[in-house]
Tab-separated table of C-alpha atoms and ligand atoms in Angstrom:
chain	number	residue	atom	x	y	z
A	1	UNK	CA	-13.548	-20.988	-6.257
A	2	UNK	CA	-13.610	-20.655	-2.543
A	3	UNK	CA	-13.813	-23.414	-0.330
A	4	UNK	CA	-17.474	-22.474	1.386
A	5	UNK	CA	-18.738	-21.438	-1.965
A	6	UNK	CA	-19.883	-17.859	-1.215
A	7	UNK	CA	-18.262	-16.708	-4.395
A	8	UNK	CA	-19.619	-18.154	-7.411
A	9	UNK	CA	-20.567	-15.499	-9.815
A	10	UNK	CA	-21.295	-12.009	-10.588
A	11	UNK	CA	-18.105	-10.330	-10.574
A	12	UNK	CA	-15.268	-11.303	-13.009
A	13	UNK	CA	-12.548	-8.885	-13.895
A	14	UNK	CA	-13.823	-5.203	-14.634
A	15	UNK	CA	-17.119	-5.775	-12.244
A	16	UNK	CA	-15.416	-5.717	-8.796
A	17	UNK	CA	-17.284	-3.777	-6.324
A	18	UNK	CA	-20.552	-3.750	-8.558
A	19	UNK	CA	-23.181	-6.437	-8.383
A	20	UNK	CA	-24.556	-7.071	-11.809
A	21	UNK	CA	-28.094	-6.342	-11.992
A	22	UNK	CA	-30.726	-9.249	-10.967
A	23	UNK	CA	-27.405	-11.338	-9.037
A	24	UNK	CA	-27.468	-11.326	-5.380
A	25	UNK	CA	-24.232	-11.761	-4.069
A	26	UNK	CA	-23.309	-12.935	-0.721
A	27	UNK	CA	-21.006	-10.483	1.647
A	28	UNK	CA	-17.502	-12.170	2.301
A	29	UNK	CA	-15.725	-12.304	5.466
A	30	UNK	CA	-12.419	-10.605	4.922
A	31	UNK	CA	-9.620	-9.731	7.126
A	32	UNK	CA	-7.428	-7.066	6.366
A	33	UNK	CA	-4.070	-6.789	8.347
A	34	UNK	CA	-2.879	-3.463	8.507
A	35	UNK	CA	-6.265	-2.312	8.198
A	36	UNK	CA	-6.319	0.867	10.470
A	37	UNK	CA	-2.882	2.100	8.196
A	38	UNK	CA	-3.341	4.726	5.442
A	39	UNK	CA	-3.881	1.959	2.228
A	40	UNK	CA	-5.646	-0.730	4.196
A	41	UNK	CA	-8.217	1.873	5.713
A	42	UNK	CA	-9.407	2.924	2.145
A	43	UNK	CA	-9.383	-0.820	1.487
A	44	UNK	CA	-11.676	-1.368	4.360
A	45	UNK	CA	-13.735	1.582	3.160
A	46	UNK	CA	-14.541	0.009	-0.080
A	47	UNK	CA	-14.793	-3.451	1.054
A	48	UNK	CA	-17.461	-2.112	3.787
A	49	UNK	CA	-19.455	-0.511	0.951
A	50	UNK	CA	-19.582	-3.915	-1.130
A	51	UNK	CA	-21.318	-4.968	1.663
A	52	UNK	CA	-18.609	-7.459	3.145
A	53	UNK	CA	-17.729	-8.242	6.573
A	54	UNK	CA	-14.153	-6.696	7.524
A	55	UNK	CA	-11.929	-7.743	10.310
A	56	UNK	CA	-9.092	-5.233	10.876
A	57	UNK	CA	-6.137	-6.972	12.702
A	58	UNK	CA	-3.797	-4.310	13.417
A	59	UNK	CA	-1.597	-2.988	16.210
A	60	UNK	CA	-1.468	0.383	15.872
A	61	UNK	CA	2.178	0.559	15.055
A	62	UNK	CA	1.858	3.336	12.188
A	63	UNK	CA	-2.024	3.200	11.970
A	64	UNK	CA	-4.514	5.033	13.660
A	65	UNK	CA	-8.185	4.043	14.944
A	66	UNK	CA	-9.145	7.546	13.377
A	67	UNK	CA	-9.022	5.635	10.060
A	68	UNK	CA	-11.588	3.503	10.414
A	69	UNK	CA	-13.617	4.990	13.425
A	70	UNK	CA	-16.602	5.692	11.163
A	71	UNK	CA	-17.220	1.854	10.968
A	72	UNK	CA	-17.536	1.408	14.865
A	73	UNK	CA	-20.776	0.267	15.335
A	74	UNK	CA	-21.634	-1.374	12.158
A	75	UNK	CA	-21.892	-5.054	12.978
A	76	UNK	CA	-20.206	-6.116	9.939
A	77	UNK	CA	-17.075	-4.384	11.012
A	78	UNK	CA	-14.671	-5.601	13.626
A	79	UNK	CA	-11.444	-4.138	15.235
A	80	UNK	CA	-8.613	-6.096	16.708
A	81	UNK	CA	-5.550	-5.012	18.143
A	82	UNK	CA	-2.855	-7.559	17.545
A	83	UNK	CA	0.829	-8.059	16.500
A	84	UNK	CA	0.783	-10.487	13.395
A	85	UNK	CA	3.989	-11.597	14.647
A	86	UNK	CA	1.599	-13.647	17.366
A	87	UNK	CA	-0.497	-16.453	15.787
A	88	UNK	CA	-4.107	-15.715	15.415
A	89	UNK	CA	-7.618	-17.923	15.123
A	90	UNK	CA	-10.005	-16.476	12.697
A	91	UNK	CA	-12.701	-17.847	10.084
A	92	UNK	CA	-12.391	-15.827	7.076
A	93	UNK	CA	-12.783	-16.280	3.078
A	94	UNK	CA	-10.262	-13.900	2.320
A	95	UNK	CA	-7.031	-11.933	3.725
A	96	UNK	CA	-5.867	-9.053	2.412
A	97	UNK	CA	-2.212	-8.938	4.091
A	98	UNK	CA	-1.198	-5.177	4.606
A	99	UNK	CA	0.606	-5.505	8.074
A	100	UNK	CA	4.123	-3.959	7.919
A	101	UNK	CA	6.104	-0.967	9.124
A	102	UNK	CA	6.366	0.515	5.838
A	103	UNK	CA	8.077	3.628	5.801
A	104	UNK	CA	12.102	3.950	6.273
A	105	UNK	CA	12.017	5.302	9.759
A	106	UNK	CA	9.683	2.544	10.837
A	107	UNK	CA	10.740	-0.773	8.906
A	108	UNK	CA	13.853	-1.321	10.538
A	109	UNK	CA	13.225	-3.091	13.626
A	110	UNK	CA	10.596	-5.355	12.988
A	111	UNK	CA	10.004	-8.913	11.803
A	112	UNK	CA	6.461	-8.744	10.583
A	113	UNK	CA	7.405	-9.050	7.185
A	114	UNK	CA	8.573	-12.691	7.509
A	115	UNK	CA	6.987	-14.117	10.941
A	116	UNK	CA	3.627	-11.954	10.315
A	117	UNK	CA	3.329	-12.926	6.728
A	118	UNK	CA	4.000	-16.900	7.767
A	119	UNK	CA	1.201	-16.620	10.442
A	120	UNK	CA	-1.441	-15.103	7.918
A	121	UNK	CA	-0.299	-18.110	5.151
A	122	UNK	CA	-0.943	-20.707	7.998
A	123	UNK	CA	-4.193	-19.028	8.734
A	124	UNK	CA	-5.258	-19.069	4.842
A	125	UNK	CA	-3.929	-22.716	4.464
A	126	UNK	CA	-6.095	-24.031	7.669
A	127	UNK	CA	-9.368	-22.146	6.762
A	128	UNK	CA	-8.897	-22.077	2.768
A	129	UNK	CA	-8.789	-18.486	2.603
A	130	UNK	CA	-7.430	-16.886	-0.541
A	131	UNK	CA	-4.380	-14.675	0.516
A	132	UNK	CA	-2.971	-11.121	-1.047
A	133	UNK	CA	0.250	-10.269	-0.132
A	134	UNK	CA	1.136	-6.302	-0.635
A	135	UNK	CA	4.863	-6.533	-1.447
A	136	UNK	CA	6.530	-3.630	-3.056
A	137	UNK	CA	8.661	-2.039	-5.958
A	138	UNK	CA	11.477	-2.199	-3.206
A	139	UNK	CA	11.852	-6.113	-4.463
A	140	UNK	CA	13.631	-4.284	-7.563
A	141	UNK	CA	16.290	-2.870	-4.919
A	142	UNK	CA	18.015	-0.001	-6.879
A	143	UNK	CA	17.109	-1.542	-10.301
A	144	UNK	CA	19.477	-2.066	-13.606
A	145	UNK	CA	16.247	-2.313	-15.756
A	146	UNK	CA	13.875	0.600	-16.423
A	147	UNK	CA	10.844	0.486	-16.104
A	148	UNK	CA	10.547	-2.680	-13.721
A	149	UNK	CA	8.868	-5.780	-15.204
A	150	UNK	CA	7.500	-8.530	-13.088
A	151	UNK	CA	10.030	-10.480	-14.551
A	152	UNK	CA	13.229	-8.635	-13.500
A	153	UNK	CA	14.533	-10.311	-10.137
A	154	UNK	CA	15.832	-7.166	-8.914
A	155	UNK	CA	19.248	-5.538	-7.480
A	156	UNK	CA	19.319	-5.803	-3.743
A	157	UNK	CA	21.563	-5.067	-0.826
A	158	UNK	CA	21.323	-7.817	1.448
A	159	UNK	CA	22.923	-6.409	4.158
A	160	UNK	CA	22.057	-2.851	4.001
A	161	UNK	CA	20.054	-0.223	6.193
A	162	UNK	CA	16.911	-0.897	3.704
A	163	UNK	CA	17.265	-4.802	3.763
A	164	UNK	CA	14.626	-5.525	6.530
A	165	UNK	CA	12.041	-4.062	4.321
A	166	UNK	CA	13.102	-4.990	0.631
A	167	UNK	CA	14.815	-8.382	1.745
A	168	UNK	CA	11.702	-9.123	4.380
A	169	UNK	CA	9.308	-8.380	1.528
A	170	UNK	CA	11.246	-10.491	-1.057
A	171	UNK	CA	11.106	-13.104	1.812
A	172	UNK	CA	7.127	-12.588	2.208
A	173	UNK	CA	7.013	-13.295	-1.721
A	174	UNK	CA	8.918	-16.487	-1.333
A	175	UNK	CA	6.713	-17.697	1.433
A	176	UNK	CA	3.265	-17.120	-0.257
A	177	UNK	CA	4.525	-18.859	-3.327
A	178	UNK	CA	5.694	-22.012	-1.547
A	179	UNK	CA	2.484	-22.018	0.692
A	180	UNK	CA	0.537	-21.304	-3.257
A	181	UNK	CA	2.364	-24.550	-4.530
A	182	UNK	CA	3.360	-26.532	-1.175
A	183	UNK	CA	-0.205	-26.299	0.542
A	184	UNK	CA	-2.568	-25.085	-2.478
A	185	UNK	CA	-3.255	-21.866	-0.644
A	186	UNK	CA	-4.999	-19.528	-3.367
A	187	UNK	CA	-2.244	-16.719	-3.320
A	188	UNK	CA	-1.989	-13.500	-4.929
A	189	UNK	CA	0.897	-10.803	-5.105
A	190	UNK	CA	0.784	-7.047	-5.960
A	191	UNK	CA	4.101	-5.049	-6.196
A	192	UNK	CA	3.139	-1.693	-4.884
A	193	UNK	CA	5.037	1.502	-6.218
A	194	UNK	CA	5.055	4.777	-4.131
A	195	UNK	CA	1.213	5.612	-3.215
A	196	UNK	CA	0.167	8.875	-1.655
A	197	UNK	CA	-3.344	10.329	-0.668
A	198	UNK	CA	-5.510	11.161	2.361
A	199	UNK	CA	-4.948	9.497	5.895
A	200	UNK	CA	-1.058	9.128	4.960
A	201	UNK	CA	1.035	9.289	8.241
A	202	UNK	CA	2.119	13.020	8.457
A	203	UNK	CA	5.614	12.319	9.798
A	204	UNK	CA	6.557	8.910	8.581
A	205	UNK	CA	9.415	10.268	6.485
A	206	UNK	CA	7.813	9.366	3.084
A	207	UNK	CA	8.479	12.092	0.449
A	208	UNK	CA	4.792	13.110	-0.633
A	209	UNK	CA	4.047	13.589	3.014
A	210	UNK	CA	7.363	15.045	4.118
A	211	UNK	CA	6.858	17.747	1.136
A	212	UNK	CA	3.104	18.317	1.725
A	213	UNK	CA	3.322	18.717	5.705
A	214	UNK	CA	6.418	20.824	5.263
A	215	UNK	CA	4.756	23.239	2.770
A	216	UNK	CA	1.861	23.529	4.687
A	217	UNK	CA	3.828	24.475	7.848
A	218	UNK	CA	5.925	27.063	5.652
A	219	UNK	CA	9.198	24.888	6.430
A	220	UNK	CA	11.568	24.424	3.458
A	221	UNK	CA	10.976	21.271	1.598
A	222	UNK	CA	13.718	18.459	2.373
A	223	UNK	CA	14.969	17.262	-1.058
A	224	UNK	CA	17.530	14.682	-0.085
A	225	UNK	CA	20.619	14.118	-2.319
A	226	UNK	CA	20.715	15.935	-5.857
A	227	UNK	CA	16.620	15.451	-5.955
A	228	UNK	CA	17.327	14.022	-9.598
A	229	UNK	CA	16.114	10.225	-8.401
A	230	UNK	CA	12.792	9.554	-9.578
A	231	UNK	CA	9.774	7.630	-8.349
A	232	UNK	CA	6.141	7.313	-9.803
A	233	UNK	CA	3.444	7.869	-7.808
A	234	UNK	CA	0.256	6.471	-7.639
A	235	UNK	CA	-3.051	7.938	-5.900
A	236	UNK	CA	-4.496	5.530	-3.319
A	237	UNK	CA	-8.054	5.027	-4.876
A	238	UNK	CA	-6.143	3.436	-7.873
A	239	UNK	CA	-4.411	1.204	-5.922
A	240	UNK	CA	-6.947	-0.096	-4.243
A	241	UNK	CA	-8.977	-0.746	-6.874
A	242	UNK	CA	-6.203	-3.048	-8.430
A	243	UNK	CA	-6.122	-4.674	-5.330
A	244	UNK	CA	-9.640	-5.628	-5.305
A	245	UNK	CA	-9.488	-6.949	-8.930
A	246	UNK	CA	-6.501	-8.678	-8.492
A	247	UNK	CA	-7.971	-10.381	-5.234
A	248	UNK	CA	-11.198	-11.355	-7.354
A	249	UNK	CA	-9.017	-12.167	-10.493
A	250	UNK	CA	-7.879	-15.864	-11.448
A	251	UNK	CA	-4.215	-14.822	-11.619
A	252	UNK	CA	-1.657	-15.349	-8.710
A	253	UNK	CA	0.786	-12.709	-9.928
A	254	UNK	CA	3.170	-10.927	-8.903
A	255	UNK	CA	1.779	-7.805	-10.547
A	256	UNK	CA	2.925	-4.121	-10.578
A	257	UNK	CA	0.460	-1.799	-9.281
A	258	UNK	CA	1.474	1.845	-9.743
A	259	UNK	CA	1.298	4.871	-12.007
A	260	UNK	CA	3.800	5.220	-14.670
A	261	UNK	CA	3.848	8.814	-14.369
A	262	UNK	CA	7.759	9.409	-13.345
A	263	UNK	CA	8.972	12.471	-11.597
A	264	UNK	CA	12.301	13.622	-10.126
A	265	UNK	CA	12.225	14.686	-6.239
A	266	UNK	CA	12.966	18.278	-7.795
A	267	UNK	CA	9.915	17.911	-9.854
A	268	UNK	CA	7.785	16.474	-7.154
A	269	UNK	CA	8.620	19.732	-4.921
A	270	UNK	CA	7.781	22.027	-7.967
A	271	UNK	CA	4.611	20.104	-8.335
A	272	UNK	CA	3.773	20.596	-4.423
A	273	UNK	CA	5.071	24.400	-4.321
A	274	UNK	CA	2.198	24.747	-7.221
A	275	UNK	CA	-0.327	23.191	-5.437
A	276	UNK	CA	0.023	24.593	-1.760
A	277	UNK	CA	2.900	27.573	-1.907
A	278	UNK	CA	4.738	28.994	-4.800
A	279	UNK	CA	7.144	30.764	-2.494
A	280	UNK	CA	7.851	27.328	-0.516
A	281	UNK	CA	11.987	26.885	-0.240
A	282	UNK	CA	14.019	24.181	-1.328
A	283	UNK	CA	16.577	22.770	1.186
A	284	UNK	CA	18.994	19.975	0.170
A	285	UNK	CA	19.736	17.144	2.665
A	286	UNK	CA	22.319	14.361	2.551
A	287	UNK	CA	20.494	11.406	0.990
A	288	UNK	CA	19.854	7.840	2.802
A	289	UNK	CA	21.959	4.803	2.112
A	290	UNK	CA	21.375	2.492	-0.827
A	291	UNK	CA	18.435	4.816	-2.152
A	292	UNK	CA	17.221	3.370	-5.574
A	293	UNK	CA	18.336	5.828	-8.341
A	294	UNK	CA	14.975	5.554	-10.257
A	295	UNK	CA	11.461	3.706	-10.392
A	296	UNK	CA	8.747	3.433	-12.724
A	297	UNK	CA	6.400	0.533	-13.257
A	298	UNK	CA	5.626	-1.464	-16.387
A	299	UNK	CA	1.962	-2.242	-16.115
A	300	UNK	CA	1.356	-4.184	-18.951
A	301	UNK	CA	0.609	-7.293	-17.041
A	302	UNK	CA	-1.954	-5.442	-14.987
A	303	UNK	CA	-3.653	-3.911	-17.773
A	304	UNK	CA	-3.913	-7.115	-19.766
A	305	UNK	CA	-4.897	-9.655	-16.744
A	306	UNK	CA	-6.778	-7.382	-14.666
A	307	UNK	CA	-8.174	-4.623	-16.949
A	308	UNK	CA	-6.696	-2.238	-14.421
A	309	UNK	CA	-4.797	1.218	-15.139
A	310	UNK	CA	-4.590	4.078	-12.858
A	311	UNK	CA	-6.776	7.030	-13.204
A	312	UNK	CA	-5.389	9.859	-11.121
A	313	UNK	CA	-2.442	11.824	-12.342
A	314	UNK	CA	-0.097	13.496	-9.582
A	315	UNK	CA	-1.711	17.223	-10.216
A	316	UNK	CA	-5.330	15.703	-9.665
A	317	UNK	CA	-4.619	13.558	-6.635
A	318	UNK	CA	-2.055	15.863	-4.731
A	319	UNK	CA	-4.860	18.203	-3.891
A	320	UNK	CA	-7.118	15.885	-2.277
A	321	UNK	CA	-4.665	14.658	-0.230
A	322	UNK	CA	-3.594	18.272	0.807
A	323	UNK	CA	-7.116	18.977	2.113
A	324	UNK	CA	-7.036	16.004	4.293
A	325	UNK	CA	-3.484	17.445	5.562
A	326	UNK	CA	-4.294	20.847	5.991
A	327	UNK	CA	-7.319	19.616	8.329
A	328	UNK	CA	-4.783	17.340	10.324
A	329	UNK	CA	-1.969	19.946	10.312
A	330	UNK	CA	-3.888	22.802	11.614
A	331	UNK	CA	-7.067	21.183	13.347
A	332	UNK	CA	-10.761	21.003	12.059
A	333	UNK	CA	-11.535	24.403	12.840
A	334	UNK	CA	-8.514	26.632	11.786
A	335	UNK	CA	-8.479	26.342	7.780
A	336	UNK	CA	-5.596	28.391	6.432
A	337	UNK	CA	-5.934	30.068	2.874
A	338	UNK	CA	-3.467	28.810	0.619
B	401	NAD	P1	1.023	2.224	7.015
B	401	NAD	O1	1.900	2.341	7.907
B	401	NAD	O2	-0.021	3.414	6.956
B	401	NAD	O3	-0.024	0.891	7.346
B	401	NAD	C1	0.742	-0.153	7.915
B	401	NAD	C2	-0.482	-0.842	8.796
B	401	NAD	O4	0.134	-1.807	9.469
B	401	NAD	C3	-0.522	0.209	10.114
B	401	NAD	O5	-1.799	0.681	10.626
B	401	NAD	C4	0.407	-0.545	11.255
B	401	NAD	O6	-0.368	-0.189	12.451
B	401	NAD	C5	0.123	-2.025	10.894
B	401	NAD	N1	1.028	-2.992	11.463
B	401	NAD	C6	2.664	-2.732	11.285
B	401	NAD	N2	3.251	-3.740	11.863
B	401	NAD	C7	1.917	-4.523	12.367
B	401	NAD	C8	2.247	-5.824	12.988
B	401	NAD	N3	3.343	-6.460	13.339
B	401	NAD	N4	0.771	-6.447	13.367
B	401	NAD	C9	-0.073	-5.674	12.848
B	401	NAD	N5	-0.367	-4.789	12.492
B	401	NAD	C10	0.821	-3.808	11.864
B	401	NAD	O7	1.431	2.112	5.604
B	401	NAD	P2	0.583	1.723	4.063
B	401	NAD	O8	1.379	2.794	3.197
B	401	NAD	O9	-0.726	1.870	4.142
B	401	NAD	O10	1.192	0.163	3.839
B	401	NAD	C11	0.299	-0.851	3.472
B	401	NAD	C12	1.090	-1.785	2.725
B	401	NAD	O11	1.471	-1.801	1.679
B	401	NAD	C13	2.423	-2.355	3.476
B	401	NAD	O12	2.455	-3.673	3.293
B	401	NAD	C14	3.239	-1.982	2.527
B	401	NAD	O13	4.653	-2.440	2.590
B	401	NAD	C15	2.868	-1.747	1.081
B	401	NAD	N6	3.149	-0.797	0.446
B	401	NAD	C16	2.856	0.671	0.324
B	401	NAD	C17	3.643	1.571	-0.360
B	401	NAD	C18	2.900	2.972	-0.080
B	401	NAD	O14	3.399	3.874	-1.293
B	401	NAD	N7	2.291	3.435	0.513
B	401	NAD	C19	4.481	0.977	-1.638
B	401	NAD	C20	4.722	-0.274	-1.432
B	401	NAD	C21	4.227	-1.129	-0.522
B	402	UDP	N1	-1.272	-20.034	12.395
B	402	UDP	C1	-2.004	-18.894	12.905
B	402	UDP	N2	-3.134	-18.974	12.615
B	402	UDP	C2	-3.929	-20.043	12.204
B	402	UDP	C3	-3.031	-21.016	11.642
B	402	UDP	C4	-2.013	-20.842	11.576
B	402	UDP	O1	-1.510	-17.897	13.142
B	402	UDP	O2	-5.231	-20.425	11.734
B	402	UDP	C5	0.108	-19.793	12.428
B	402	UDP	C6	0.736	-20.888	13.060
B	402	UDP	O3	0.858	-20.801	14.596
B	402	UDP	C7	2.292	-21.328	12.744
B	402	UDP	C8	2.193	-20.238	11.306
B	402	UDP	O4	0.721	-19.902	11.016
B	402	UDP	O5	3.069	-20.172	13.458
B	402	UDP	C9	2.445	-21.098	10.040
B	402	UDP	O6	1.363	-22.235	10.185
B	402	UDP	P1	1.217	-23.820	9.679
B	402	UDP	O7	0.272	-24.572	10.002
B	402	UDP	O8	1.606	-23.432	8.289
B	402	UDP	O9	2.914	-24.133	9.997
B	402	UDP	P2	3.309	-25.313	11.218
B	402	UDP	O10	2.287	-24.805	12.558
B	402	UDP	O11	2.813	-26.478	10.647
B	402	UDP	O12	4.783	-25.121	11.247
B	403	UDP	N1	13.394	11.980	-0.180
B	403	UDP	C1	13.398	13.351	-0.103
B	403	UDP	N2	12.960	14.320	0.816
B	403	UDP	C2	12.340	13.651	1.819
B	403	UDP	C3	11.688	12.193	2.034
B	403	UDP	C4	12.424	11.656	0.851
B	403	UDP	O1	13.898	13.852	-1.293
B	403	UDP	O2	11.854	14.365	2.685
B	403	UDP	C5	13.622	11.194	-1.346
B	403	UDP	C6	14.430	9.728	-0.917
B	403	UDP	O3	15.852	10.252	-0.908
B	403	UDP	C7	14.056	8.872	-1.884
B	403	UDP	C8	12.334	9.489	-2.437
B	403	UDP	O4	12.348	10.549	-1.991
B	403	UDP	O5	14.795	8.856	-2.910
B	403	UDP	C9	11.192	8.625	-2.157
B	403	UDP	O6	11.321	8.399	-0.485
B	403	UDP	P1	10.326	7.785	0.082
B	403	UDP	O7	10.826	7.197	1.422
B	403	UDP	O8	8.879	8.220	-0.092
B	403	UDP	O9	10.115	6.353	-0.756
B	403	UDP	P2	11.235	4.978	-1.416
B	403	UDP	O10	12.438	5.613	-1.068
B	403	UDP	O11	10.764	3.789	-0.510
B	403	UDP	O12	10.630	5.178	-2.745
């Protein structure tokens, strides 16, 4: 229950986003940190269409105004340029905390995960808001257990090149649980597995966006290492549904949110070839340090307690991302036949 009593009835598990007939649901005040980014902007769209009032807090490190521009002028929408490493005063019912430099090329230099999360938890404590942390499958490191279950503690190098991200998120989870236990903050933790879709940063170095942009530009697909490492790829609308169910549900988590469909990077390259250009070449490059060998979510817990499971397989989701990338890579008026 929320302190201000806004949320009382009408949407338990399974009915998120739908208002049961005859019940009026008052809009919530929700802050989405990182709301101008890839996942955040899709979440904002869903919250806006549900009738909530949304404040996006973003420093545009990797996010873009274009992702949320379609809400400008709506009195229920506000965009604040702000770095969450600095304190901020807001009055809200819920906090979706996504702000984080999330790709390998960006995440190394930044205290956002620790200091930013602390500030948002301080805010949640002060106003009695419910707080959702978007953690990551990276907390499992290079996992010795496969697929990964939430009870697995992970295998993480604390001093490696990725540790700012994975240890940062592990610390963020710790802080969240401390504020939950110690200060009574209503907390939710999602461990997100690799997610793709429209509005992904084109050049931030993640594998799906790299391959798609490369295939469209007729450049070779860069496969790191031998390409036999695996990932499980989730379409963004499935993730957003999971995040909303988690926020509205009664369980703290952590919950794995990911698509159990597992692919090697070579298989992914093949799907990209099939979708965009069968003649796209593959080029092997040295792999990055500490790269996890495999990753696949066990989503039993989310299925049971949130009634959630992903619906969009890679071969269905990829084409939706490709149309968006085609527009952005070539510009609106220069559609190129595939
Ligand atoms: P993204 O880079 O598109 O979005 C992150 C947003 O946070 C951007 O808009 C960026 O400008 C903003 N931001 C970064 N540092 C900030 C700061 N100090 N203050 C304010 N805003 C700041 O990435 P995304 O894929 O949308 O990721 C969203 C969240 O989901 C992140 O917390 C990320 O760790 C988590 N996650 C994503 C994936 C994935 O595959 N996309 C996987 C695991 C976890
Ligand atoms: N904070 C914030 N907005 C608020 C309340 C707190 O940004 O509305 C920040 C605050 O500046 C502090 C952090 O959150 O750096 C943790 O706050 P808390 O009250 O838990 O800790 P304290 O200030 O007592 O150390
Ligand atoms: N990768 C690749 N080619 C690229 C970018 C990444 O083969 O152009 C590999 C990378 O080595 C890793 C996997 O794809 O094994 C996923 O990388 P990404 O950075 O997308 O996500 P994460 O490592 O965080 O799961």
